[in-house]
Amino acid sequence: MFSENEKAIENIKEEQCWINPFKLSFEMIKGVTELVVSDDDIEDAKERLSRFAPFIKKVFPETENTDGIIESPLREIPRMQKALEEEYQTELPGRLFLKMDSHLAVAGSVKARGGIYEVLKHAEDLALSQGKISLSDNYEKFASDEMREFFKQYTVQVGSTGNLGMSIGIMSAALGFTVKIHMSHDAKKWKKDLLRSRGVEVIEYESDYSLAVSEGRKSSDLDPMSYFVDDEKSVDLFLGYAVAAGRLKKQLDDKSITVDGKHPLIVIIPAGVGGAPGGICYGLKRIFGDNVHCFFAEPSNCASVLLGIATQKFEKANVRDFGASGKTEADGLACASPSSFVTRIMTNLVSGIFTVNDGKLYDYMRHLITSENIRIEPSSCAMFEGVANLTAYENSAEYFKKQGISKDILKNSTVIAWATGGSLVPDEIFTEYLNTYL
Ligand SMILES: *Cc1c(COP(=O)(O)O)cnc(C)c1O
């Protein structure tokens, strides 16, 4: 049964599909997962975001037409589906949709879910404990000079490869916090520039993500007024991501899309440390149970979530210890070790992981622009590897068979490629991406 793991670990540098041998029926483990993060916890997170909506609407006018709720469209992309079919000379099952977190307001990436949620939660905790606000107040109050003055005495810090720093930095600065972002060498210059333009202190490291995190954590621990957002183990980040599931359910309902045993939902999400895809997948499992099949996508040079789960070494697994370089063009996914919390909770939930070579990310990106005229960043394109190869690998085809999903049922599936970033990428950087061939 576990030869699947051994094979994947041995081939950790290669493009591959790993099917998770630890996955259990959700009905079997629902009770256990409840103890970690419950439906009430997710509901509580959703309500917190609603309380902050008036503040967000006021400070970020681009959220005007969603009334301060940061949510992204779900768009069917049939021309992209056709483009992939032509490229790979194959037929892809089901209807293909793009969940456009690439275009989430404020931060332009999936990090607008987890990162922003955690900052808001911290701000609310501080304001409540100091009697600055009560739960029944209109949270537009958070936009006042008095509140900004209050938050200025507190610091928020985070280690990031780029996008997490952007979401935390932008929202913390908007609330008035003093902000320090510890950036790994993968972080793109334009992201650092954008943050500095908003008054955020950016500290650069010549090393990878794990070091930026540990240095950030150290710096924060020295200061009693400082709060560290810990991407490698934060439950609040996870909750912010999990809220996506209920909102997706509503979008599917609005499109009259059924999800049941005869109409599976297949979701593929790029993974860095695993927080974003893990939180979203967890939320989806709680709603759709065994009828949703969650796959992650990682760069083949940096498949840390795959490694963490397959070895069961979790956060102690580092791709470099297994012969992979950890280096990737996909800056949003450049985490050599995965999240401790997420690899544990995903062990029995994630269906599998597709890994992809960097060069293909740019190819997928070009296909999406040519076919649908949608721009997303290279990291975000990793999920198309799963879309294109859903049944192309022997083990992935076998997976669906074992789940009782025949070819005919697969034809009725809804496939969601979760786009995780891109709308803030400046034009000149995009032009560079467009001309990158690896
Ligand atoms: C951060 C990020 C991810 C993955 O999120 P993790 O929580 O690190 O797994 C995926 N895509 C993009 C563009 C990101 O910035």
Tab-separated table of C-alpha atoms and ligand atoms in Angstrom:
chain	number	residue	atom	x	y	z
A	1	MET	CA	0.000	0.000	0.000
A	2	PHE	CA	2.795	2.438	0.798
A	3	SER	CA	4.948	1.657	-2.202
A	4	GLU	CA	3.246	4.721	-3.727
A	5	ASN	CA	5.077	6.802	-1.106
A	6	GLU	CA	8.433	5.128	-1.631
A	7	LYS	CA	8.213	5.624	-5.359
A	8	ALA	CA	7.243	9.290	-5.018
A	9	ILE	CA	10.033	10.004	-2.531
A	10	GLU	CA	12.578	8.335	-4.771
A	11	ASN	CA	11.381	10.432	-7.734
A	12	ILE	CA	10.981	13.624	-5.746
A	13	LYS	CA	12.818	15.717	-8.362
A	14	GLU	CA	10.677	14.434	-11.223
A	15	GLU	CA	7.363	15.478	-12.638
A	16	GLN	CA	4.916	12.988	-11.199
A	17	CYS	CA	1.521	12.285	-9.740
A	18	TRP	CA	1.413	10.986	-6.190
A	19	ILE	CA	-1.817	9.413	-5.046
A	20	ASN	CA	-2.194	9.647	-1.291
A	21	PRO	CA	-2.347	6.147	0.254
A	22	PHE	CA	-3.342	7.632	3.646
A	23	LYS	CA	-6.571	9.152	2.362
A	24	LEU	CA	-9.678	7.988	4.224
A	25	SER	CA	-13.357	8.392	3.603
A	26	PHE	CA	-14.384	11.724	5.119
A	27	GLU	CA	-17.231	10.085	6.998
A	28	MET	CA	-14.661	8.031	8.907
A	29	ILE	CA	-12.617	10.963	10.127
A	30	LYS	CA	-15.123	13.783	10.270
A	31	GLY	CA	-15.346	13.531	14.053
A	32	VAL	CA	-11.595	13.664	14.504
A	33	THR	CA	-11.137	16.696	12.239
A	34	GLU	CA	-13.932	18.415	14.175
A	35	LEU	CA	-11.634	18.493	17.201
A	36	VAL	CA	-9.030	20.501	15.292
A	37	VAL	CA	-11.166	22.962	13.384
A	38	SER	CA	-14.952	22.771	13.641
A	39	ASP	CA	-17.788	24.109	11.516
A	40	ASP	CA	-18.397	26.656	14.273
A	41	ASP	CA	-14.805	27.881	13.973
A	42	ILE	CA	-15.272	28.424	10.235
A	43	GLU	CA	-18.613	30.142	10.824
A	44	ASP	CA	-16.962	32.389	13.411
A	45	ALA	CA	-14.288	33.360	10.876
A	46	LYS	CA	-16.947	34.128	8.293
A	47	GLU	CA	-18.798	36.367	10.741
A	48	ARG	CA	-15.600	38.198	11.648
A	49	LEU	CA	-15.026	38.983	7.974
A	50	SER	CA	-18.595	40.300	7.761
A	51	ARG	CA	-18.023	42.562	10.768
A	52	PHE	CA	-14.977	44.038	9.056
A	53	ALA	CA	-16.714	44.488	5.691
A	54	PRO	CA	-17.690	48.159	6.336
A	55	PHE	CA	-14.061	48.964	7.183
A	56	ILE	CA	-12.725	47.164	4.119
A	57	LYS	CA	-15.273	48.837	1.859
A	58	LYS	CA	-14.242	52.239	3.179
A	59	VAL	CA	-10.486	51.761	2.959
A	60	PHE	CA	-10.404	49.682	-0.238
A	61	PRO	CA	-12.955	51.236	-2.625
A	62	GLU	CA	-12.365	48.397	-5.121
A	63	THR	CA	-14.510	46.256	-2.792
A	64	GLU	CA	-17.463	48.646	-3.174
A	65	ASN	CA	-19.554	46.343	-5.379
A	66	THR	CA	-19.079	43.340	-3.076
A	67	ASP	CA	-19.875	45.463	-0.006
A	68	GLY	CA	-16.459	44.989	1.540
A	69	ILE	CA	-16.404	41.208	1.141
A	70	ILE	CA	-13.229	40.055	-0.589
A	71	GLU	CA	-14.317	37.280	-2.959
A	72	SER	CA	-13.367	36.159	-6.445
A	73	PRO	CA	-15.363	35.067	-9.493
A	74	LEU	CA	-15.754	31.477	-10.640
A	75	ARG	CA	-15.447	31.510	-14.407
A	76	GLU	CA	-15.908	28.687	-16.892
A	77	ILE	CA	-12.904	28.460	-19.238
A	78	PRO	CA	-13.915	26.177	-22.137
A	79	ARG	CA	-11.391	27.686	-24.562
A	80	MET	CA	-8.550	26.922	-22.153
A	81	GLN	CA	-9.876	23.386	-21.842
A	82	LYS	CA	-9.758	23.076	-25.620
A	83	ALA	CA	-6.254	24.560	-25.769
A	84	LEU	CA	-5.002	21.971	-23.261
A	85	GLU	CA	-6.728	19.183	-25.175
A	86	GLU	CA	-5.015	20.256	-28.376
A	87	GLU	CA	-1.633	20.623	-26.707
A	88	TYR	CA	-1.821	17.184	-25.112
A	89	GLN	CA	-3.857	15.461	-27.823
A	90	THR	CA	-6.335	14.196	-25.288
A	91	GLU	CA	-9.869	14.689	-24.073
A	92	LEU	CA	-10.290	16.311	-20.665
A	93	PRO	CA	-13.250	15.240	-18.548
A	94	GLY	CA	-15.980	17.505	-17.212
A	95	ARG	CA	-16.478	21.251	-17.302
A	96	LEU	CA	-13.435	23.331	-16.478
A	97	PHE	CA	-13.696	26.421	-14.283
A	98	LEU	CA	-11.157	28.929	-13.040
A	99	LYS	CA	-11.558	30.120	-9.438
A	100	MET	CA	-10.011	33.542	-9.781
A	101	ASP	CA	-8.285	34.197	-6.460
A	102	SER	CA	-5.636	35.652	-8.737
A	103	HIS	CA	-7.978	38.604	-8.884
A	104	LEU	CA	-8.987	38.908	-5.231
A	105	ALA	CA	-9.272	42.541	-4.203
A	106	VAL	CA	-6.629	44.221	-2.018
A	107	ALA	CA	-3.814	41.631	-2.320
A	108	GLY	CA	-4.236	40.061	-5.786
A	109	SER	CA	-3.651	36.537	-4.514
A	110	VAL	CA	-5.131	33.735	-2.450
A	111	LYS	CA	-3.277	35.283	0.510
A	112	ALA	CA	-6.056	37.862	0.641
A	113	ARG	CA	-8.010	35.088	2.363
A	114	GLY	CA	-5.717	33.790	5.096
A	115	GLY	CA	-3.300	36.674	5.543
A	116	ILE	CA	-5.881	39.389	5.713
A	117	TYR	CA	-8.116	37.347	7.975
A	118	GLU	CA	-5.365	36.824	10.524
A	119	VAL	CA	-4.474	40.532	10.606
A	120	LEU	CA	-8.121	41.479	11.095
A	121	LYS	CA	-8.511	38.922	13.861
A	122	HIS	CA	-5.427	40.264	15.636
A	123	ALA	CA	-6.665	43.849	15.264
A	124	GLU	CA	-10.064	42.917	16.645
A	125	ASP	CA	-8.534	41.026	19.594
A	126	LEU	CA	-6.403	44.044	20.501
A	127	ALA	CA	-9.241	46.537	20.095
A	128	LEU	CA	-11.648	44.416	22.147
A	129	SER	CA	-9.175	43.755	24.945
A	130	GLN	CA	-8.338	47.456	25.243
A	131	GLY	CA	-12.001	48.497	25.146
A	132	LYS	CA	-11.570	50.356	21.865
A	133	ILE	CA	-14.484	48.626	20.212
A	134	SER	CA	-17.396	46.327	20.978
A	135	LEU	CA	-18.719	43.504	18.825
A	136	SER	CA	-21.909	45.398	18.014
A	137	ASP	CA	-20.101	48.538	16.744
A	138	ASN	CA	-19.937	49.445	13.073
A	139	TYR	CA	-16.380	48.459	12.199
A	140	GLU	CA	-15.994	51.447	9.915
A	141	LYS	CA	-14.599	52.824	13.154
A	142	PHE	CA	-11.362	50.938	12.406
A	143	ALA	CA	-10.705	53.492	9.656
A	144	SER	CA	-10.596	56.406	12.122
A	145	ASP	CA	-7.453	58.353	13.026
A	146	GLU	CA	-7.934	57.389	16.653
A	147	MET	CA	-7.766	53.670	15.816
A	148	ARG	CA	-4.796	54.139	13.514
A	149	GLU	CA	-3.002	55.947	16.325
A	150	PHE	CA	-3.865	53.045	18.666
A	151	PHE	CA	-2.489	50.377	16.305
A	152	LYS	CA	0.692	52.305	15.557
A	153	GLN	CA	2.163	51.221	18.899
A	154	TYR	CA	1.837	47.574	17.834
A	155	THR	CA	3.956	45.752	15.271
A	156	VAL	CA	2.957	42.964	12.891
A	157	GLN	CA	5.683	40.784	11.351
A	158	VAL	CA	5.768	37.897	8.898
A	159	GLY	CA	8.247	35.875	6.849
A	160	SER	CA	7.294	35.545	3.194
A	161	THR	CA	8.302	34.645	-0.341
A	162	GLY	CA	6.214	37.604	-1.497
A	163	ASN	CA	2.452	37.249	-1.625
A	164	LEU	CA	1.841	36.586	2.062
A	165	GLY	CA	3.952	39.628	2.871
A	166	MET	CA	1.859	41.657	0.455
A	167	SER	CA	-1.487	40.691	1.957
A	168	ILE	CA	-0.308	41.083	5.556
A	169	GLY	CA	1.639	44.241	4.762
A	170	ILE	CA	-1.145	45.994	2.865
A	171	MET	CA	-3.858	45.213	5.421
A	172	SER	CA	-1.695	45.883	8.485
A	173	ALA	CA	-0.583	49.214	7.047
A	174	ALA	CA	-4.209	50.103	6.258
A	175	LEU	CA	-5.101	49.552	9.932
A	176	GLY	CA	-2.168	51.682	11.078
A	177	PHE	CA	0.090	48.926	12.443
A	178	THR	CA	3.854	49.226	12.303
A	179	VAL	CA	4.789	46.474	9.839
A	180	LYS	CA	7.960	44.473	9.213
A	181	ILE	CA	8.050	41.937	6.393
A	182	HIS	CA	10.930	39.447	6.266
A	183	MET	CA	11.414	38.471	2.623
A	184	SER	CA	13.293	35.431	1.331
A	185	HIS	CA	15.549	35.709	-1.721
A	186	ASP	CA	12.738	34.356	-3.929
A	187	ALA	CA	10.621	37.453	-3.370
A	188	LYS	CA	10.273	39.619	-6.469
A	189	LYS	CA	11.537	43.181	-6.397
A	190	TRP	CA	8.207	44.703	-7.448
A	191	LYS	CA	6.505	43.169	-4.411
A	192	LYS	CA	9.070	44.705	-2.080
A	193	ASP	CA	8.754	48.066	-3.858
A	194	LEU	CA	4.974	48.034	-3.599
A	195	LEU	CA	5.137	47.349	0.132
A	196	ARG	CA	7.723	50.052	0.773
A	197	SER	CA	5.494	52.519	-1.061
A	198	ARG	CA	2.857	51.837	1.610
A	199	GLY	CA	5.213	52.541	4.484
A	200	VAL	CA	6.057	48.908	5.241
A	201	GLU	CA	9.563	47.996	6.391
A	202	VAL	CA	10.913	45.211	4.168
A	203	ILE	CA	13.868	43.193	5.462
A	204	GLU	CA	15.618	41.145	2.785
A	205	TYR	CA	17.461	37.867	3.271
A	206	GLU	CA	19.909	36.137	0.968
A	207	SER	CA	18.407	32.841	2.003
A	208	ASP	CA	15.270	30.817	1.620
A	209	TYR	CA	11.807	31.043	3.066
A	210	SER	CA	12.410	28.970	6.212
A	211	LEU	CA	15.168	31.332	7.349
A	212	ALA	CA	13.090	34.443	6.624
A	213	VAL	CA	10.413	32.906	8.840
A	214	SER	CA	12.723	31.973	11.704
A	215	GLU	CA	14.451	35.382	11.645
A	216	GLY	CA	11.069	37.110	11.593
A	217	ARG	CA	9.863	34.991	14.482
A	218	LYS	CA	13.005	35.822	16.475
A	219	SER	CA	12.682	39.540	15.824
A	220	SER	CA	9.052	39.466	16.885
A	221	ASP	CA	9.698	37.436	20.051
A	222	LEU	CA	12.070	40.150	21.267
A	223	ASP	CA	9.312	42.747	21.187
A	224	PRO	CA	6.301	42.324	23.509
A	225	MET	CA	4.267	44.695	21.316
A	226	SER	CA	4.896	42.600	18.228
A	227	TYR	CA	2.749	39.875	16.685
A	228	PHE	CA	4.146	37.254	14.336
A	229	VAL	CA	1.999	35.672	11.650
A	230	ASP	CA	3.308	32.128	11.535
A	231	ASP	CA	2.562	30.660	8.107
A	232	GLU	CA	4.093	27.341	9.122
A	233	LYS	CA	1.615	26.669	11.913
A	234	SER	CA	-1.124	29.280	12.054
A	235	VAL	CA	-4.679	28.070	12.623
A	236	ASP	CA	-6.094	31.543	11.949
A	237	LEU	CA	-4.604	31.650	8.466
A	238	PHE	CA	-6.109	28.235	7.852
A	239	LEU	CA	-9.538	29.452	8.961
A	240	GLY	CA	-9.374	32.437	6.645
A	241	TYR	CA	-8.758	30.057	3.744
A	242	ALA	CA	-11.469	27.637	4.852
A	243	VAL	CA	-14.146	30.326	4.556
A	244	ALA	CA	-13.697	30.111	0.763
A	245	ALA	CA	-15.564	26.797	0.671
A	246	GLY	CA	-18.990	28.035	1.725
A	247	ARG	CA	-18.744	30.894	-0.717
A	248	LEU	CA	-17.768	28.531	-3.537
A	249	LYS	CA	-20.779	26.386	-2.685
A	250	LYS	CA	-22.995	29.396	-3.228
A	251	GLN	CA	-21.326	30.174	-6.564
A	252	LEU	CA	-21.903	26.591	-7.702
A	253	ASP	CA	-25.541	26.781	-6.581
A	254	ASP	CA	-25.994	30.038	-8.485
A	255	LYS	CA	-24.765	28.273	-11.622
A	256	SER	CA	-27.078	25.302	-10.895
A	257	ILE	CA	-24.081	22.988	-10.643
A	258	THR	CA	-24.806	19.794	-8.737
A	259	VAL	CA	-22.197	18.038	-6.633
A	260	ASP	CA	-23.030	14.464	-5.631
A	261	GLY	CA	-21.887	10.891	-6.157
A	262	LYS	CA	-22.728	11.077	-9.856
A	263	HIS	CA	-21.357	14.614	-10.278
A	264	PRO	CA	-17.980	14.840	-8.586
A	265	LEU	CA	-16.223	18.085	-7.811
A	266	ILE	CA	-12.497	18.018	-8.563
A	267	VAL	CA	-10.386	20.870	-7.243
A	268	ILE	CA	-6.704	21.460	-7.953
A	269	ILE	CA	-4.781	24.113	-6.015
A	270	PRO	CA	-1.095	25.142	-6.062
A	271	ALA	CA	0.702	24.500	-2.762
A	272	GLY	CA	3.610	26.271	-1.077
A	273	VAL	CA	3.679	25.411	2.635
A	274	GLY	CA	0.178	24.016	2.173
A	275	GLY	CA	-1.847	26.526	4.182
A	276	ALA	CA	-3.926	27.972	1.383
A	277	PRO	CA	-4.757	24.741	-0.457
A	278	GLY	CA	-5.109	22.900	2.865
A	279	GLY	CA	-7.551	25.392	4.358
A	280	ILE	CA	-9.636	25.554	1.199
A	281	CYS	CA	-9.671	21.785	0.795
A	282	TYR	CA	-10.604	21.324	4.435
A	283	GLY	CA	-13.547	23.696	4.087
A	284	LEU	CA	-14.671	21.908	0.922
A	285	LYS	CA	-14.486	18.489	2.588
A	286	ARG	CA	-16.736	19.686	5.393
A	287	ILE	CA	-19.356	20.690	2.843
A	288	PHE	CA	-19.030	18.099	0.081
A	289	GLY	CA	-17.440	15.165	1.939
A	290	ASP	CA	-16.342	12.346	-0.346
A	291	ASN	CA	-17.865	14.010	-3.409
A	292	VAL	CA	-15.044	16.540	-3.573
A	293	HIS	CA	-11.594	15.371	-4.653
A	294	CYS	CA	-8.812	17.793	-3.715
A	295	PHE	CA	-5.469	17.700	-5.466
A	296	PHE	CA	-2.519	19.988	-4.880
A	297	ALA	CA	0.098	21.064	-7.407
A	298	GLU	CA	3.753	21.757	-6.606
A	299	PRO	CA	6.941	22.536	-8.538
A	300	SER	CA	8.925	19.332	-9.049
A	301	ASN	CA	12.013	20.997	-7.570
A	302	CYS	CA	10.124	21.930	-4.433
A	303	ALA	CA	7.409	19.367	-3.710
A	304	SER	CA	7.519	19.859	0.046
A	305	VAL	CA	3.908	19.093	0.936
A	306	LEU	CA	4.126	15.835	-1.010
A	307	LEU	CA	7.332	14.979	0.801
A	308	GLY	CA	6.044	15.996	4.237
A	309	ILE	CA	3.008	13.737	3.928
A	310	ALA	CA	4.609	10.814	2.064
A	311	THR	CA	7.475	10.590	4.586
A	312	GLN	CA	5.217	11.471	7.545
A	313	LYS	CA	8.060	13.703	8.676
A	314	PHE	CA	5.752	16.711	8.179
A	315	GLU	CA	7.542	20.043	8.809
A	316	LYS	CA	10.829	18.198	9.375
A	317	ALA	CA	10.905	17.086	5.739
A	318	ASN	CA	13.033	19.302	3.512
A	319	VAL	CA	13.183	18.664	-0.224
A	320	ARG	CA	16.936	19.357	-0.223
A	321	ASP	CA	17.536	16.407	2.068
A	322	PHE	CA	15.972	14.221	-0.604
A	323	GLY	CA	17.975	15.489	-3.561
A	324	ALA	CA	15.717	18.231	-4.938
A	325	SER	CA	17.098	21.756	-5.262
A	326	GLY	CA	14.204	23.628	-3.652
A	327	LYS	CA	14.764	26.282	-6.294
A	328	THR	CA	11.851	27.276	-8.495
A	329	GLU	CA	10.617	30.149	-10.640
A	330	ALA	CA	7.306	29.722	-8.851
A	331	ASP	CA	8.078	32.185	-6.053
A	332	GLY	CA	4.692	31.651	-4.390
A	333	LEU	CA	5.437	27.946	-4.002
A	334	ALA	CA	9.115	28.109	-3.037
A	335	CYS	CA	8.910	26.487	0.395
A	336	ALA	CA	11.417	23.671	0.932
A	337	SER	CA	9.641	22.481	4.100
A	338	PRO	CA	5.871	22.351	4.545
A	339	SER	CA	3.497	23.432	7.301
A	340	SER	CA	3.444	21.208	10.381
A	341	PHE	CA	-0.233	21.654	11.045
A	342	VAL	CA	-1.437	21.360	7.449
A	343	THR	CA	0.555	18.276	6.469
A	344	ARG	CA	-0.897	16.509	9.490
A	345	ILE	CA	-4.477	17.514	8.889
A	346	MET	CA	-4.220	16.822	5.122
A	347	THR	CA	-2.727	13.347	5.588
A	348	ASN	CA	-6.155	11.720	5.473
A	349	LEU	CA	-7.885	14.261	3.219
A	350	VAL	CA	-5.889	15.206	0.133
A	351	SER	CA	-6.406	12.913	-2.872
A	352	GLY	CA	-3.001	13.434	-4.406
A	353	ILE	CA	-0.392	15.888	-5.648
A	354	PHE	CA	0.788	16.676	-9.175
A	355	THR	CA	4.279	18.072	-9.583
A	356	VAL	CA	5.338	20.187	-12.550
A	357	ASN	CA	8.527	21.484	-14.123
A	358	ASP	CA	9.022	25.264	-14.109
A	359	GLY	CA	9.069	25.657	-17.883
A	360	LYS	CA	5.510	24.434	-18.241
A	361	LEU	CA	4.208	27.108	-15.874
A	362	TYR	CA	5.009	29.738	-18.500
A	363	ASP	CA	3.437	27.615	-21.240
A	364	TYR	CA	0.210	27.268	-19.277
A	365	MET	CA	0.288	30.993	-18.578
A	366	ARG	CA	0.550	31.785	-22.299
A	367	HIS	CA	-2.251	29.334	-23.129
A	368	LEU	CA	-4.574	31.009	-20.632
A	369	ILE	CA	-3.879	34.457	-22.061
A	370	THR	CA	-4.278	33.341	-25.661
A	371	SER	CA	-7.415	31.303	-25.060
A	372	GLU	CA	-9.271	33.263	-22.377
A	373	ASN	CA	-7.382	36.539	-22.090
A	374	ILE	CA	-6.836	36.043	-18.356
A	375	ARG	CA	-3.502	36.915	-16.764
A	376	ILE	CA	-2.288	34.932	-13.800
A	377	GLU	CA	1.239	34.537	-12.434
A	378	PRO	CA	3.451	31.484	-13.140
A	379	SER	CA	3.144	29.996	-9.595
A	380	SER	CA	-0.574	30.049	-10.013
A	381	CYS	CA	-0.409	28.009	-13.241
A	382	ALA	CA	0.893	24.889	-11.478
A	383	MET	CA	-2.666	23.599	-11.079
A	384	PHE	CA	-3.074	23.251	-14.852
A	385	GLU	CA	-0.657	20.337	-14.662
A	386	GLY	CA	-3.309	18.512	-12.642
A	387	VAL	CA	-6.068	19.547	-15.030
A	388	ALA	CA	-4.110	18.328	-18.046
A	389	ASN	CA	-3.065	15.035	-16.403
A	390	LEU	CA	-6.099	14.210	-14.320
A	391	THR	CA	-6.364	10.738	-15.831
A	392	ALA	CA	-3.145	10.705	-17.858
A	393	TYR	CA	-1.037	8.980	-15.207
A	394	GLU	CA	-1.638	5.333	-14.534
A	395	ASN	CA	-2.083	6.014	-10.832
A	396	SER	CA	-4.359	9.031	-11.296
A	397	ALA	CA	-6.650	7.086	-13.646
A	398	GLU	CA	-6.626	4.237	-11.123
A	399	TYR	CA	-7.579	6.656	-8.336
A	400	PHE	CA	-10.876	7.561	-9.955
A	401	LYS	CA	-11.668	3.941	-10.731
A	402	LYS	CA	-11.092	2.987	-7.102
A	403	GLN	CA	-13.396	5.783	-5.986
A	404	GLY	CA	-16.125	4.265	-8.126
A	405	ILE	CA	-15.925	7.116	-10.613
A	406	SER	CA	-16.319	5.667	-14.105
A	407	LYS	CA	-15.451	7.512	-17.308
A	408	ASP	CA	-19.126	8.405	-17.683
A	409	ILE	CA	-19.347	9.871	-14.198
A	410	LEU	CA	-16.105	11.739	-14.782
A	411	LYS	CA	-17.728	13.376	-17.805
A	412	ASN	CA	-20.264	14.906	-15.414
A	413	SER	CA	-17.607	16.331	-13.145
A	414	THR	CA	-16.882	19.948	-12.384
A	415	VAL	CA	-13.155	20.628	-12.441
A	416	ILE	CA	-11.927	23.750	-10.683
A	417	ALA	CA	-8.461	25.068	-11.389
A	418	TRP	CA	-7.773	27.380	-8.460
A	419	ALA	CA	-5.834	30.425	-9.683
A	420	THR	CA	-3.897	31.760	-6.728
A	421	GLY	CA	-2.227	34.972	-7.850
A	422	GLY	CA	-1.504	37.477	-10.552
A	423	SER	CA	-3.621	40.607	-10.799
A	424	LEU	CA	-1.071	42.896	-9.135
A	425	VAL	CA	1.825	41.835	-11.384
A	426	PRO	CA	3.038	45.007	-13.164
A	427	ASP	CA	2.790	45.062	-16.986
A	428	GLU	CA	6.520	45.086	-17.607
A	429	ILE	CA	7.029	42.032	-15.406
A	430	PHE	CA	4.234	40.297	-17.232
A	431	THR	CA	5.898	41.006	-20.542
A	432	GLU	CA	9.027	39.395	-19.133
A	433	TYR	CA	7.029	36.318	-18.102
A	434	LEU	CA	5.445	36.125	-21.543
A	435	ASN	CA	8.888	35.957	-23.099
A	436	THR	CA	10.285	33.371	-20.729
A	437	TYR	CA	10.878	29.958	-22.297
A	438	LEU	CA	12.596	27.322	-20.156
B	1	LIG	C1	1.177	31.346	-1.264
B	1	LIG	C2	0.749	30.943	-2.584
B	1	LIG	C3	0.272	29.660	-2.840
B	1	LIG	C4	0.220	28.540	-1.841
B	1	LIG	O1	-0.116	28.853	-0.530
B	1	LIG	P1	0.569	28.086	0.690
B	1	LIG	O2	-0.249	28.492	1.849
B	1	LIG	O3	1.987	28.559	0.781
B	1	LIG	O4	0.504	26.649	0.366
B	1	LIG	C5	-0.102	29.368	-4.133
B	1	LIG	N1	-0.022	30.281	-5.121
B	1	LIG	C6	0.419	31.526	-4.902
B	1	LIG	C7	0.470	32.486	-6.047
B	1	LIG	C8	0.819	31.905	-3.639
B	1	LIG	O5	1.285	33.131	-3.433
